[in-house]
Amino acid sequence: MDLIIRSERINEYRAVEELTRETFWNLYVPGCSEHYCLHNMRCSSDFISELDFVAELNGKLVGNIVYTHGKLISATGETHKVISFGPVSVLPTYQRQGIGGALIKYSLDKARYLGFTTVLVYGNPRYYHRFGFRCAERYDITNSEGKFAVALMALELVPGLSKKISGRFIESEVYKVDENDFKSMKIHFHPKIKL
């Protein structure tokens, strides 16, 4: 497999939004909104452009991963900076070939190199465990409502950091969907059937 992982180029933004839409269409809900979040993410101060990567296979864009800033707010009100990734997109016909895993490993190495310390992500614990993620409850980290969530996973890029931080995870606002704004964006994509 001739897989190349590299930084996304600005002229690829639309193609990657299409790729993301194809990845998530009818996967968890009828239709999807991940491409909308990705579109808005790039205009946000939470977007980490140095951690925006595509996977290219034989000259074709087949995957993407993006990161945003988030924060942990401790019980005493202290704020700790963290990062999060998602969406992680791989075109359906290229899934289960290790492309998503390669994007995650590559980007985590880059995040560590750039000096980021903690990564939080919502996802399947069985899948993310292989990358070193553990249930956030283990670190006394809850969701924004102060509740432990099985799907909330944490990874220390700096070992031992978990002894110094805990609290409520507040992810970037870019993951919230404004329905009116989303409807106006839909007209710029070809129609697809929701199931």
Short mmCIF file of C-alpha atoms in Angstrom, two decimals:
data_model
loop_
_atom_site.label_atom_id
_atom_site.label_comp_id
_atom_site.label_asym_id
_atom_site.label_seq_id
_atom_site.Cartn_x
_atom_site.Cartn_y
_atom_site.Cartn_z
CA MET A 1 0.00 0.00 0.00
CA ASP A 2 1.53 3.31 -1.14
CA LEU A 3 0.05 5.44 1.66
CA ILE A 4 1.27 9.00 2.19
CA ILE A 5 0.24 11.05 5.22
CA ARG A 6 0.80 14.77 4.83
CA SER A 7 -0.60 18.17 5.75
CA GLU A 8 -3.88 19.10 4.10
CA ARG A 9 -3.68 21.87 1.51
CA ILE A 10 -6.15 24.75 1.40
CA ASN A 11 -7.23 23.83 -2.13
CA GLU A 12 -8.26 20.38 -0.82
CA TYR A 13 -10.72 21.66 1.78
CA ARG A 14 -13.83 21.03 -0.32
CA ALA A 15 -12.67 17.57 -1.43
CA VAL A 16 -11.98 16.62 2.20
CA GLU A 17 -15.43 17.86 3.24
CA GLU A 18 -16.91 15.59 0.56
CA LEU A 19 -14.73 12.71 1.79
CA THR A 20 -15.93 13.33 5.36
CA ARG A 21 -19.56 13.39 4.24
CA GLU A 22 -19.10 10.06 2.43
CA THR A 23 -17.43 8.55 5.49
CA PHE A 24 -20.21 9.39 7.94
CA TRP A 25 -23.32 9.40 5.72
CA ASN A 26 -26.06 7.31 7.43
CA LEU A 27 -23.45 5.79 9.77
CA TYR A 28 -24.81 6.89 13.16
CA VAL A 29 -27.90 8.90 12.20
CA PRO A 30 -29.79 9.55 8.97
CA GLY A 31 -27.42 11.74 6.94
CA CYS A 32 -24.55 13.34 8.88
CA SER A 33 -23.17 16.68 10.04
CA GLU A 34 -19.45 15.91 10.40
CA HIS A 35 -18.57 17.69 7.15
CA TYR A 36 -20.40 20.79 8.42
CA CYS A 37 -18.38 20.73 11.67
CA LEU A 38 -15.18 20.31 9.67
CA HIS A 39 -16.08 23.28 7.47
CA ASN A 40 -16.69 25.51 10.50
CA MET A 41 -13.66 24.20 12.33
CA ARG A 42 -11.21 25.69 9.86
CA CYS A 43 -12.54 29.21 10.61
CA SER A 44 -12.27 28.73 14.38
CA SER A 45 -9.44 29.75 16.69
CA ASP A 46 -9.79 26.27 18.20
CA PHE A 47 -8.61 24.64 14.96
CA ILE A 48 -5.02 23.36 15.09
CA SER A 49 -3.83 23.65 11.50
CA GLU A 50 -0.49 21.96 12.31
CA LEU A 51 -2.46 18.79 13.12
CA ASP A 52 -4.62 18.70 9.99
CA PHE A 53 -3.51 15.69 7.93
CA VAL A 54 -4.75 13.78 4.91
CA ALA A 55 -4.05 10.23 3.83
CA GLU A 56 -3.29 9.85 0.14
CA LEU A 57 -3.26 6.44 -1.52
CA ASN A 58 -1.92 6.16 -5.05
CA GLY A 59 -2.60 9.87 -5.57
CA LYS A 60 -6.19 9.77 -4.22
CA LEU A 61 -7.36 11.45 -1.01
CA VAL A 62 -8.82 8.66 1.13
CA GLY A 63 -8.65 9.97 4.72
CA ASN A 64 -8.35 12.96 7.03
CA ILE A 65 -7.84 13.80 10.70
CA VAL A 66 -8.20 17.20 12.38
CA TYR A 67 -7.60 18.51 15.90
CA THR A 68 -9.08 21.27 18.04
CA HIS A 69 -8.26 22.92 21.34
CA GLY A 70 -10.39 22.07 24.35
CA LYS A 71 -10.10 22.50 28.08
CA LEU A 72 -10.49 20.80 31.42
CA ILE A 73 -12.05 22.80 34.23
CA SER A 74 -11.15 21.49 37.68
CA ALA A 75 -13.42 21.50 40.73
CA THR A 76 -11.60 24.63 41.92
CA GLY A 77 -12.18 26.41 38.60
CA GLU A 78 -8.63 26.00 37.31
CA THR A 79 -8.42 25.58 33.52
CA HIS A 80 -6.05 23.15 31.78
CA LYS A 81 -5.50 23.13 28.02
CA VAL A 82 -6.12 19.86 26.18
CA ILE A 83 -6.63 18.87 22.56
CA SER A 84 -9.10 16.61 20.82
CA PHE A 85 -9.39 15.10 17.37
CA GLY A 86 -12.24 14.36 15.08
CA PRO A 87 -13.68 13.72 12.75
CA VAL A 88 -11.33 10.98 11.58
CA SER A 89 -12.53 10.20 8.07
CA VAL A 90 -11.70 7.33 5.72
CA LEU A 91 -13.71 6.69 2.55
CA PRO A 92 -15.89 3.59 3.10
CA THR A 93 -14.21 1.53 0.35
CA TYR A 94 -10.82 2.10 2.03
CA GLN A 95 -11.84 1.31 5.60
CA ARG A 96 -10.44 -1.62 7.60
CA GLN A 97 -7.06 -1.28 5.89
CA GLY A 98 -5.28 0.57 8.72
CA ILE A 99 -5.60 4.05 7.21
CA GLY A 100 -7.52 5.56 10.14
CA GLY A 101 -5.05 4.01 12.58
CA ALA A 102 -2.12 5.35 10.59
CA LEU A 103 -3.63 8.87 10.68
CA ILE A 104 -4.16 8.65 14.44
CA LYS A 105 -0.63 7.35 15.19
CA TYR A 106 1.04 9.87 12.90
CA SER A 107 -0.91 12.82 14.29
CA LEU A 108 -0.38 11.79 17.93
CA ASP A 109 3.37 11.68 17.32
CA LYS A 110 3.19 15.17 15.79
CA ALA A 111 1.07 16.45 18.69
CA ARG A 112 3.64 15.14 21.16
CA TYR A 113 6.44 16.76 19.15
CA LEU A 114 4.58 20.09 19.14
CA GLY A 115 4.39 20.02 22.93
CA PHE A 116 0.75 19.14 23.52
CA THR A 117 0.25 17.16 26.71
CA THR A 118 -3.22 15.62 26.84
CA VAL A 119 -5.66 14.33 24.21
CA LEU A 120 -9.34 13.67 24.92
CA VAL A 121 -11.70 12.07 22.46
CA TYR A 122 -15.18 10.55 22.37
CA GLY A 123 -15.12 7.14 20.71
CA ASN A 124 -15.19 3.38 20.96
CA PRO A 125 -13.00 2.34 23.92
CA ARG A 126 -12.05 -0.96 22.26
CA TYR A 127 -10.72 0.86 19.22
CA TYR A 128 -8.91 3.73 20.94
CA HIS A 129 -7.36 1.50 23.61
CA ARG A 130 -4.83 0.27 21.01
CA PHE A 131 -3.42 3.80 20.74
CA GLY A 132 -2.92 4.14 24.49
CA PHE A 133 -6.21 5.84 25.34
CA ARG A 134 -7.86 4.93 28.63
CA CYS A 135 -11.30 5.67 30.01
CA ALA A 136 -11.27 9.29 31.18
CA GLU A 137 -12.90 8.25 34.45
CA ARG A 138 -9.56 6.70 35.37
CA TYR A 139 -8.15 10.25 35.44
CA ASP A 140 -11.21 11.73 37.17
CA ILE A 141 -12.23 13.49 33.95
CA THR A 142 -15.94 13.91 33.23
CA ASN A 143 -17.95 15.27 30.34
CA SER A 144 -19.08 18.91 30.32
CA GLU A 145 -22.06 18.05 32.54
CA GLY A 146 -19.82 16.54 35.23
CA LYS A 147 -20.76 12.93 34.46
CA PHE A 148 -18.44 10.06 33.66
CA ALA A 149 -18.91 8.77 30.10
CA VAL A 150 -17.75 5.40 28.83
CA ALA A 151 -17.04 6.89 25.39
CA LEU A 152 -14.81 9.68 26.77
CA MET A 153 -11.19 8.58 26.42
CA ALA A 154 -7.96 10.24 27.54
CA LEU A 155 -4.33 9.90 26.49
CA GLU A 156 -1.35 11.42 28.29
CA LEU A 157 1.24 12.60 25.80
CA VAL A 158 3.35 13.55 28.84
CA PRO A 159 3.44 10.61 31.30
CA GLY A 160 2.34 11.44 34.84
CA LEU A 161 0.40 14.51 33.84
CA SER A 162 -2.89 12.94 34.99
CA LYS A 163 -1.79 13.36 38.60
CA LYS A 164 -1.88 17.11 38.04
CA ILE A 165 -5.10 17.54 36.06
CA SER A 166 -8.73 16.44 36.32
CA GLY A 167 -12.12 18.00 35.85
CA ARG A 168 -14.87 18.59 33.29
CA PHE A 169 -13.92 18.29 29.62
CA ILE A 170 -15.21 21.17 27.51
CA GLU A 171 -14.78 20.48 23.82
CA SER A 172 -14.68 23.15 21.15
CA GLU A 173 -17.91 24.90 20.17
CA VAL A 174 -17.26 23.89 16.53
CA TYR A 175 -18.89 20.53 17.23
CA LYS A 176 -22.25 22.19 17.84
CA VAL A 177 -24.57 22.29 14.84
CA ASP A 178 -26.56 25.43 14.03
CA GLU A 179 -29.48 23.90 12.10
CA ASN A 180 -30.21 27.04 10.03
CA ASP A 181 -26.58 27.44 9.03
CA PHE A 182 -26.34 23.72 8.29
CA LYS A 183 -29.40 23.89 6.01
CA SER A 184 -27.84 26.69 3.96
CA MET A 185 -24.64 24.64 3.59
CA LYS A 186 -26.55 21.56 2.38
CA ILE A 187 -27.47 23.22 -0.90
CA HIS A 188 -23.80 23.21 -1.90
CA PHE A 189 -23.54 19.40 -1.77
CA HIS A 190 -25.12 16.88 -4.14
CA PRO A 191 -28.31 15.31 -2.75
CA LYS A 192 -28.05 11.97 -0.95
CA ILE A 193 -30.75 9.72 0.50
CA LYS A 194 -30.99 9.60 4.28
CA LEU A 195 -31.59 6.17 5.77
#
